[in-house]
């Protein structure tokens, strides 16, 4: 997966996230929709993390293809 593929995936996830958020306006989300939204947020974080890893590797002269998707627990555990 290259940067373009990751960005395309981000676009797909963001579109689905927006659709869910739009549907939630005024009525809220059902349990399944809330779970899906939470999952989308984690997957987006993983995609952004993977993209950052790839770009850092490229910047420092290593193979960006060695970057891997980190587990949700790790990505979600980062401190701001």
PDB file of N, CA and C in Angstrom:
ATOM      1  N   UNK A   1       0.857  -1.167   0.000  1.00  0.00           N
ATOM      2  CA  UNK A   1       0.000   0.000   0.000  1.00  0.00           C
ATOM      3  C   UNK A   1       0.905   1.233   0.000  1.00  0.00           C
ATOM      4  N   UNK A   2       0.670   2.142  -0.950  1.00  0.00           N
ATOM      5  CA  UNK A   2       1.479   3.357  -0.985  1.00  0.00           C
ATOM      6  C   UNK A   2       0.679   4.532  -0.412  1.00  0.00           C
ATOM      7  N   UNK A   3       1.303   5.708  -0.404  1.00  0.00           N
ATOM      8  CA  UNK A   3       0.662   6.880   0.192  1.00  0.00           C
ATOM      9  C   UNK A   3      -0.673   7.204  -0.466  1.00  0.00           C
ATOM     10  N   UNK A   4      -0.747   7.070  -1.776  1.00  0.00           N
ATOM     11  CA  UNK A   4      -2.001   7.355  -2.485  1.00  0.00           C
ATOM     12  C   UNK A   4      -3.109   6.403  -2.042  1.00  0.00           C
ATOM     13  N   UNK A   5      -2.760   5.137  -1.866  1.00  0.00           N
ATOM     14  CA  UNK A   5      -3.743   4.152  -1.411  1.00  0.00           C
ATOM     15  C   UNK A   5      -4.231   4.483   0.002  1.00  0.00           C
ATOM     16  N   UNK A   6      -3.297   4.884   0.854  1.00  0.00           N
ATOM     17  CA  UNK A   6      -3.672   5.230   2.228  1.00  0.00           C
ATOM     18  C   UNK A   6      -4.587   6.454   2.231  1.00  0.00           C
ATOM     19  N   UNK A   7      -4.232   7.456   1.436  1.00  0.00           N
ATOM     20  CA  UNK A   7      -5.065   8.663   1.374  1.00  0.00           C
ATOM     21  C   UNK A   7      -6.443   8.363   0.784  1.00  0.00           C
ATOM     22  N   UNK A   8      -6.507   7.465  -0.177  1.00  0.00           N
ATOM     23  CA  UNK A   8      -7.804   7.069  -0.735  1.00  0.00           C
ATOM     24  C   UNK A   8      -8.644   6.388   0.338  1.00  0.00           C
ATOM     25  N   UNK A   9      -8.008   5.552   1.145  1.00  0.00           N
ATOM     26  CA  UNK A   9      -8.713   4.883   2.247  1.00  0.00           C
ATOM     27  C   UNK A   9      -9.193   5.896   3.273  1.00  0.00           C
ATOM     28  N   UNK A  10      -8.349   6.886   3.578  1.00  0.00           N
ATOM     29  CA  UNK A  10      -8.751   7.959   4.491  1.00  0.00           C
ATOM     30  C   UNK A  10      -9.996   8.657   3.953  1.00  0.00           C
ATOM     31  N   UNK A  11      -9.997   8.966   2.669  1.00  0.00           N
ATOM     32  CA  UNK A  11     -11.161   9.627   2.060  1.00  0.00           C
ATOM     33  C   UNK A  11     -12.428   8.795   2.223  1.00  0.00           C
ATOM     34  N   UNK A  12     -12.319   7.488   2.015  1.00  0.00           N
ATOM     35  CA  UNK A  12     -13.472   6.596   2.173  1.00  0.00           C
ATOM     36  C   UNK A  12     -13.985   6.602   3.606  1.00  0.00           C
ATOM     37  N   UNK A  13     -13.048   6.490   4.539  1.00  0.00           N
ATOM     38  CA  UNK A  13     -13.430   6.460   5.953  1.00  0.00           C
ATOM     39  C   UNK A  13     -14.048   7.787   6.392  1.00  0.00           C
ATOM     40  N   UNK A  14     -13.479   8.889   5.938  1.00  0.00           N
ATOM     41  CA  UNK A  14     -14.007  10.209   6.290  1.00  0.00           C
ATOM     42  C   UNK A  14     -15.414  10.385   5.725  1.00  0.00           C
ATOM     43  N   UNK A  15     -15.640   9.929   4.511  1.00  0.00           N
ATOM     44  CA  UNK A  15     -16.971  10.040   3.909  1.00  0.00           C
ATOM     45  C   UNK A  15     -17.998   9.258   4.734  1.00  0.00           C
ATOM     46  N   UNK A  16     -17.634   8.066   5.142  1.00  0.00           N
ATOM     47  CA  UNK A  16     -18.553   7.273   5.964  1.00  0.00           C
ATOM     48  C   UNK A  16     -18.765   7.919   7.336  1.00  0.00           C
ATOM     49  N   UNK A  17     -17.700   8.444   7.902  1.00  0.00           N
ATOM     50  CA  UNK A  17     -17.803   9.131   9.200  1.00  0.00           C
ATOM     51  C   UNK A  17     -18.739  10.334   9.094  1.00  0.00           C
ATOM     52  N   UNK A  18     -18.584  11.123   8.050  1.00  0.00           N
ATOM     53  CA  UNK A  18     -19.454  12.294   7.853  1.00  0.00           C
ATOM     54  C   UNK A  18     -20.910  11.888   7.689  1.00  0.00           C
ATOM     55  N   UNK A  19     -21.135  10.824   6.937  1.00  0.00           N
ATOM     56  CA  UNK A  19     -22.504  10.350   6.730  1.00  0.00           C
ATOM     57  C   UNK A  19     -23.137   9.955   8.067  1.00  0.00           C
ATOM     58  N   UNK A  20     -22.383   9.263   8.887  1.00  0.00           N
ATOM     59  CA  UNK A  20     -22.903   8.878  10.206  1.00  0.00           C
ATOM     60  C   UNK A  20     -23.167  10.102  11.075  1.00  0.00           C
ATOM     61  N   UNK A  21     -22.242  11.037  11.062  1.00  0.00           N
ATOM     62  CA  UNK A  21     -22.426  12.245  11.874  1.00  0.00           C
ATOM     63  C   UNK A  21     -23.626  13.059  11.377  1.00  0.00           C
ATOM     64  N   UNK A  22     -23.810  13.128  10.067  1.00  0.00           N
ATOM     65  CA  UNK A  22     -24.963  13.836   9.504  1.00  0.00           C
ATOM     66  C   UNK A  22     -26.269  13.177   9.934  1.00  0.00           C
ATOM     67  N   UNK A  23     -26.290  11.836   9.895  1.00  0.00           N
ATOM     68  CA  UNK A  23     -27.491  11.115  10.305  1.00  0.00           C
ATOM     69  C   UNK A  23     -27.780  11.285  11.789  1.00  0.00           C
ATOM     70  N   UNK A  24     -26.743  11.545  12.564  1.00  0.00           N
ATOM     71  CA  UNK A  24     -26.924  11.646  14.011  1.00  0.00           C
ATOM     72  C   UNK A  24     -27.524  12.985  14.436  1.00  0.00           C
ATOM     73  N   UNK A  25     -27.458  13.977  13.563  1.00  0.00           N
ATOM     74  CA  UNK A  25     -27.943  15.309  13.912  1.00  0.00           C
ATOM     75  C   UNK A  25     -29.422  15.258  14.269  1.00  0.00           C
ATOM     76  N   UNK A  26     -29.698  15.678  15.478  1.00  0.00           N
ATOM     77  CA  UNK A  26     -31.078  15.760  15.932  1.00  0.00           C
ATOM     78  C   UNK A  26     -31.632  14.489  16.550  1.00  0.00           C
ATOM     79  N   UNK A  27     -31.113  13.343  16.167  1.00  0.00           N
ATOM     80  CA  UNK A  27     -31.684  12.088  16.683  1.00  0.00           C
ATOM     81  C   UNK A  27     -30.676  11.214  17.401  1.00  0.00           C
ATOM     82  N   UNK A  28     -29.413  11.514  17.253  1.00  0.00           N
ATOM     83  CA  UNK A  28     -28.384  10.677  17.867  1.00  0.00           C
ATOM     84  C   UNK A  28     -28.119   9.430  17.041  1.00  0.00           C
ATOM     85  N   UNK A  29     -27.263   8.589  17.542  1.00  0.00           N
ATOM     86  CA  UNK A  29     -26.916   7.358  16.846  1.00  0.00           C
ATOM     87  C   UNK A  29     -27.380   6.155  17.636  1.00  0.00           C
ATOM     88  N   UNK A  30     -27.760   5.127  16.904  1.00  0.00           N
ATOM     89  CA  UNK A  30     -28.080   3.857  17.537  1.00  0.00           C
ATOM     90  C   UNK A  30     -26.801   3.185  17.990  1.00  0.00           C
ATOM     91  N   UNK A  31     -26.939   2.104  18.709  1.00  0.00           N
ATOM     92  CA  UNK A  31     -25.776   1.393  19.251  1.00  0.00           C
ATOM     93  C   UNK A  31     -24.831   0.934  18.143  1.00  0.00           C
ATOM     94  N   UNK A  32     -25.369   0.322  17.096  1.00  0.00           N
ATOM     95  CA  UNK A  32     -24.527  -0.163  16.005  1.00  0.00           C
ATOM     96  C   UNK A  32     -23.815   0.979  15.300  1.00  0.00           C
ATOM     97  N   UNK A  33     -24.529   2.089  15.102  1.00  0.00           N
ATOM     98  CA  UNK A  33     -23.929   3.244  14.439  1.00  0.00           C
ATOM     99  C   UNK A  33     -22.832   3.852  15.304  1.00  0.00           C
ATOM    100  N   UNK A  34     -23.044   3.902  16.600  1.00  0.00           N
ATOM    101  CA  UNK A  34     -22.034   4.447  17.520  1.00  0.00           C
ATOM    102  C   UNK A  34     -20.777   3.569  17.513  1.00  0.00           C
ATOM    103  N   UNK A  35     -20.980   2.266  17.524  1.00  0.00           N
ATOM    104  CA  UNK A  35     -19.847   1.337  17.465  1.00  0.00           C
ATOM    105  C   UNK A  35     -19.096   1.525  16.155  1.00  0.00           C
ATOM    106  N   UNK A  36     -19.827   1.654  15.056  1.00  0.00           N
ATOM    107  CA  UNK A  36     -19.189   1.851  13.747  1.00  0.00           C
ATOM    108  C   UNK A  36     -18.415   3.170  13.717  1.00  0.00           C
ATOM    109  N   UNK A  37     -18.993   4.227  14.267  1.00  0.00           N
ATOM    110  CA  UNK A  37     -18.311   5.517  14.307  1.00  0.00           C
ATOM    111  C   UNK A  37     -17.021   5.417  15.121  1.00  0.00           C
ATOM    112  N   UNK A  38     -17.088   4.755  16.247  1.00  0.00           N
ATOM    113  CA  UNK A  38     -15.882   4.555  17.060  1.00  0.00           C
ATOM    114  C   UNK A  38     -14.821   3.790  16.271  1.00  0.00           C
ATOM    115  N   UNK A  39     -15.247   2.758  15.551  1.00  0.00           N
ATOM    116  CA  UNK A  39     -14.327   1.967  14.738  1.00  0.00           C
ATOM    117  C   UNK A  39     -13.707   2.820  13.628  1.00  0.00           C
ATOM    118  N   UNK A  40     -14.519   3.650  12.999  1.00  0.00           N
ATOM    119  CA  UNK A  40     -14.009   4.530  11.942  1.00  0.00           C
ATOM    120  C   UNK A  40     -12.945   5.473  12.484  1.00  0.00           C
ATOM    121  N   UNK A  41     -13.179   6.018  13.662  1.00  0.00           N
ATOM    122  CA  UNK A  41     -12.218   6.944  14.260  1.00  0.00           C
ATOM    123  C   UNK A  41     -10.881   6.248  14.521  1.00  0.00           C
ATOM    124  N   UNK A  42     -10.926   5.014  14.994  1.00  0.00           N
ATOM    125  CA  UNK A  42      -9.700   4.250  15.251  1.00  0.00           C
ATOM    126  C   UNK A  42      -8.996   3.946  13.932  1.00  0.00           C
ATOM    127  N   UNK A  43      -9.748   3.510  12.946  1.00  0.00           N
ATOM    128  CA  UNK A  43      -9.147   3.176  11.650  1.00  0.00           C
ATOM    129  C   UNK A  43      -8.511   4.410  11.001  1.00  0.00           C
ATOM    130  N   UNK A  44      -9.152   5.561  11.148  1.00  0.00           N
ATOM    131  CA  UNK A  44      -8.566   6.795  10.629  1.00  0.00           C
ATOM    132  C   UNK A  44      -7.253   7.109  11.339  1.00  0.00           C
ATOM    133  N   UNK A  45      -7.247   6.962  12.644  1.00  0.00           N
ATOM    134  CA  UNK A  45      -6.010   7.198  13.391  1.00  0.00           C
ATOM    135  C   UNK A  45      -4.907   6.253  12.921  1.00  0.00           C
ATOM    136  N   UNK A  46      -5.261   5.005  12.661  1.00  0.00           N
ATOM    137  CA  UNK A  46      -4.275   4.037  12.180  1.00  0.00           C
ATOM    138  C   UNK A  46      -3.752   4.425  10.794  1.00  0.00           C
ATOM    139  N   UNK A  47      -4.636   4.884   9.930  1.00  0.00           N
ATOM    140  CA  UNK A  47      -4.207   5.306   8.589  1.00  0.00           C
ATOM    141  C   UNK A  47      -3.259   6.493   8.669  1.00  0.00           C
ATOM    142  N   UNK A  48      -3.612   7.492   9.481  1.00  0.00           N
ATOM    143  CA  UNK A  48      -2.743   8.671   9.617  1.00  0.00           C
ATOM    144  C   UNK A  48      -1.405   8.268  10.213  1.00  0.00           C
ATOM    145  N   UNK A  49      -1.415   7.376  11.185  1.00  0.00           N
ATOM    146  CA  UNK A  49      -0.174   6.905  11.786  1.00  0.00           C
ATOM    147  C   UNK A  49       0.689   6.196  10.749  1.00  0.00           C
ATOM    148  N   UNK A  50       0.085   5.338   9.946  1.00  0.00           N
ATOM    149  CA  UNK A  50       0.815   4.626   8.906  1.00  0.00           C
ATOM    150  C   UNK A  50       1.415   5.605   7.899  1.00  0.00           C
ATOM    151  N   UNK A  51       0.647   6.606   7.518  1.00  0.00           N
ATOM    152  CA  UNK A  51       1.140   7.609   6.577  1.00  0.00           C
ATOM    153  C   UNK A  51       2.330   8.371   7.176  1.00  0.00           C
ATOM    154  N   UNK A  52       2.221   8.753   8.443  1.00  0.00           N
ATOM    155  CA  UNK A  52       3.341   9.437   9.108  1.00  0.00           C
ATOM    156  C   UNK A  52       4.579   8.542   9.163  1.00  0.00           C
ATOM    157  N   UNK A  53       4.390   7.271   9.464  1.00  0.00           N
ATOM    158  CA  UNK A  53       5.518   6.334   9.493  1.00  0.00           C
ATOM    159  C   UNK A  53       6.199   6.260   8.130  1.00  0.00           C
ATOM    160  N   UNK A  54       5.387   6.130   7.090  1.00  0.00           N
ATOM    161  CA  UNK A  54       5.926   6.014   5.733  1.00  0.00           C
ATOM    162  C   UNK A  54       6.713   7.263   5.354  1.00  0.00           C
ATOM    163  N   UNK A  55       6.137   8.418   5.654  1.00  0.00           N
ATOM    164  CA  UNK A  55       6.812   9.678   5.298  1.00  0.00           C
ATOM    165  C   UNK A  55       8.095   9.859   6.089  1.00  0.00           C
ATOM    166  N   UNK A  56       8.096   9.479   7.344  1.00  0.00           N
ATOM    167  CA  UNK A  56       9.314   9.581   8.157  1.00  0.00           C
ATOM    168  C   UNK A  56      10.394   8.651   7.615  1.00  0.00           C
ATOM    169  N   UNK A  57      10.023   7.444   7.273  1.00  0.00           N
ATOM    170  CA  UNK A  57      10.996   6.507   6.726  1.00  0.00           C
ATOM    171  C   UNK A  57      11.591   7.053   5.430  1.00  0.00           C
ATOM    172  N   UNK A  58      10.731   7.586   4.576  1.00  0.00           N
ATOM    173  CA  UNK A  58      11.187   8.150   3.311  1.00  0.00           C
ATOM    174  C   UNK A  58      12.131   9.334   3.564  1.00  0.00           C
ATOM    175  N   UNK A  59      11.762  10.186   4.493  1.00  0.00           N
ATOM    176  CA  UNK A  59      12.577  11.366   4.807  1.00  0.00           C
ATOM    177  C   UNK A  59      13.965  10.980   5.302  1.00  0.00           C
ATOM    178  N   UNK A  60      14.056   9.889   6.044  1.00  0.00           N
ATOM    179  CA  UNK A  60      15.329   9.486   6.613  1.00  0.00           C
ATOM    180  C   UNK A  60      16.016   8.374   5.824  1.00  0.00           C
ATOM    181  N   UNK A  61      15.560   8.172   4.585  1.00  0.00           N
ATOM    182  CA  UNK A  61      16.260   7.284   3.671  1.00  0.00           C
ATOM    183  C   UNK A  61      16.052   5.800   3.872  1.00  0.00           C
ATOM    184  N   UNK A  62      14.977   5.432   4.566  1.00  0.00           N
ATOM    185  CA  UNK A  62      14.675   4.004   4.684  1.00  0.00           C
ATOM    186  C   UNK A  62      13.423   3.700   3.867  1.00  0.00           C
ATOM    187  N   UNK A  63      13.173   2.442   3.677  1.00  0.00           N
ATOM    188  CA  UNK A  63      12.075   1.991   2.824  1.00  0.00           C
ATOM    189  C   UNK A  63      10.717   2.241   3.484  1.00  0.00           C
ATOM    190  N   UNK A  64       9.880   3.114   2.886  1.00  0.00           N
ATOM    191  CA  UNK A  64       8.557   3.369   3.459  1.00  0.00           C
ATOM    192  C   UNK A  64       7.672   2.132   3.486  1.00  0.00           C
ATOM    193  N   UNK A  65       7.985   1.161   2.643  1.00  0.00           N
ATOM    194  CA  UNK A  65       7.176  -0.055   2.594  1.00  0.00           C
ATOM    195  C   UNK A  65       7.378  -0.956   3.806  1.00  0.00           C
ATOM    196  N   UNK A  66       8.335  -0.612   4.657  1.00  0.00           N
ATOM    197  CA  UNK A  66       8.527  -1.394   5.881  1.00  0.00           C
ATOM    198  C   UNK A  66       7.611  -0.912   7.009  1.00  0.00           C
ATOM    199  N   UNK A  67       6.922   0.205   6.795  1.00  0.00           N
ATOM    200  CA  UNK A  67       5.968   0.700   7.791  1.00  0.00           C
ATOM    201  C   UNK A  67       4.791  -0.266   7.864  1.00  0.00           C
ATOM    202  N   UNK A  68       4.276  -0.449   9.068  1.00  0.00           N
ATOM    203  CA  UNK A  68       3.142  -1.350   9.245  1.00  0.00           C
ATOM    204  C   UNK A  68       2.047  -0.663  10.055  1.00  0.00           C
ATOM    205  N   UNK A  69       0.846  -1.137   9.870  1.00  0.00           N
ATOM    206  CA  UNK A  69      -0.274  -0.617  10.648  1.00  0.00           C
ATOM    207  C   UNK A  69      -0.103  -1.086  12.082  1.00  0.00           C
ATOM    208  N   UNK A  70      -0.089  -0.123  12.975  1.00  0.00           N
ATOM    209  CA  UNK A  70       0.075  -0.459  14.392  1.00  0.00           C
ATOM    210  C   UNK A  70      -1.274  -0.846  14.986  1.00  0.00           C
ATOM    211  N   UNK A  71      -1.259  -1.650  16.032  1.00  0.00           N
ATOM    212  CA  UNK A  71      -2.515  -2.051  16.673  1.00  0.00           C
ATOM    213  C   UNK A  71      -3.284  -0.830  17.192  1.00  0.00           C
ATOM    214  N   UNK A  72      -4.594  -0.948  17.182  1.00  0.00           N
ATOM    215  CA  UNK A  72      -5.447   0.143  17.640  1.00  0.00           C
ATOM    216  C   UNK A  72      -5.063   0.590  19.045  1.00  0.00           C
ATOM    217  N   UNK A  73      -4.798  -0.370  19.898  1.00  0.00           N
ATOM    218  CA  UNK A  73      -4.455  -0.054  21.291  1.00  0.00           C
ATOM    219  C   UNK A  73      -3.227   0.857  21.371  1.00  0.00           C
ATOM    220  N   UNK A  74      -2.247   0.580  20.520  1.00  0.00           N
ATOM    221  CA  UNK A  74      -1.038   1.404  20.513  1.00  0.00           C
ATOM    222  C   UNK A  74      -1.307   2.797  19.960  1.00  0.00           C
ATOM    223  N   UNK A  75      -1.990   2.864  18.836  1.00  0.00           N
ATOM    224  CA  UNK A  75      -2.277   4.149  18.201  1.00  0.00           C
ATOM    225  C   UNK A  75      -3.164   5.015  19.080  1.00  0.00           C
ATOM    226  N   UNK A  76      -4.138   4.412  19.697  1.00  0.00           N
ATOM    227  CA  UNK A  76      -5.055   5.161  20.542  1.00  0.00           C
ATOM    228  C   UNK A  76      -4.422   5.538  21.883  1.00  0.00           C
ATOM    229  N   UNK A  77      -3.282   4.950  22.210  1.00  0.00           N
ATOM    230  CA  UNK A  77      -2.614   5.238  23.470  1.00  0.00           C
ATOM    231  C   UNK A  77      -1.634   6.394  23.404  1.00  0.00           C
ATOM    232  N   UNK A  78      -1.456   6.985  22.215  1.00  0.00           N
ATOM    233  CA  UNK A  78      -0.533   8.108  22.086  1.00  0.00           C
ATOM    234  C   UNK A  78      -1.037   9.285  22.899  1.00  0.00           C
ATOM    235  N   UNK A  79      -0.105  10.019  23.454  1.00  0.00           N
ATOM    236  CA  UNK A  79      -0.451  11.224  24.188  1.00  0.00           C
ATOM    237  C   UNK A  79      -0.326  12.423  23.256  1.00  0.00           C
ATOM    238  N   UNK A  80      -1.179  13.390  23.455  1.00  0.00           N
ATOM    239  CA  UNK A  80      -1.124  14.600  22.618  1.00  0.00           C
ATOM    240  C   UNK A  80       0.008  15.502  23.023  1.00  0.00           C
TER     241      UNK A  80
END
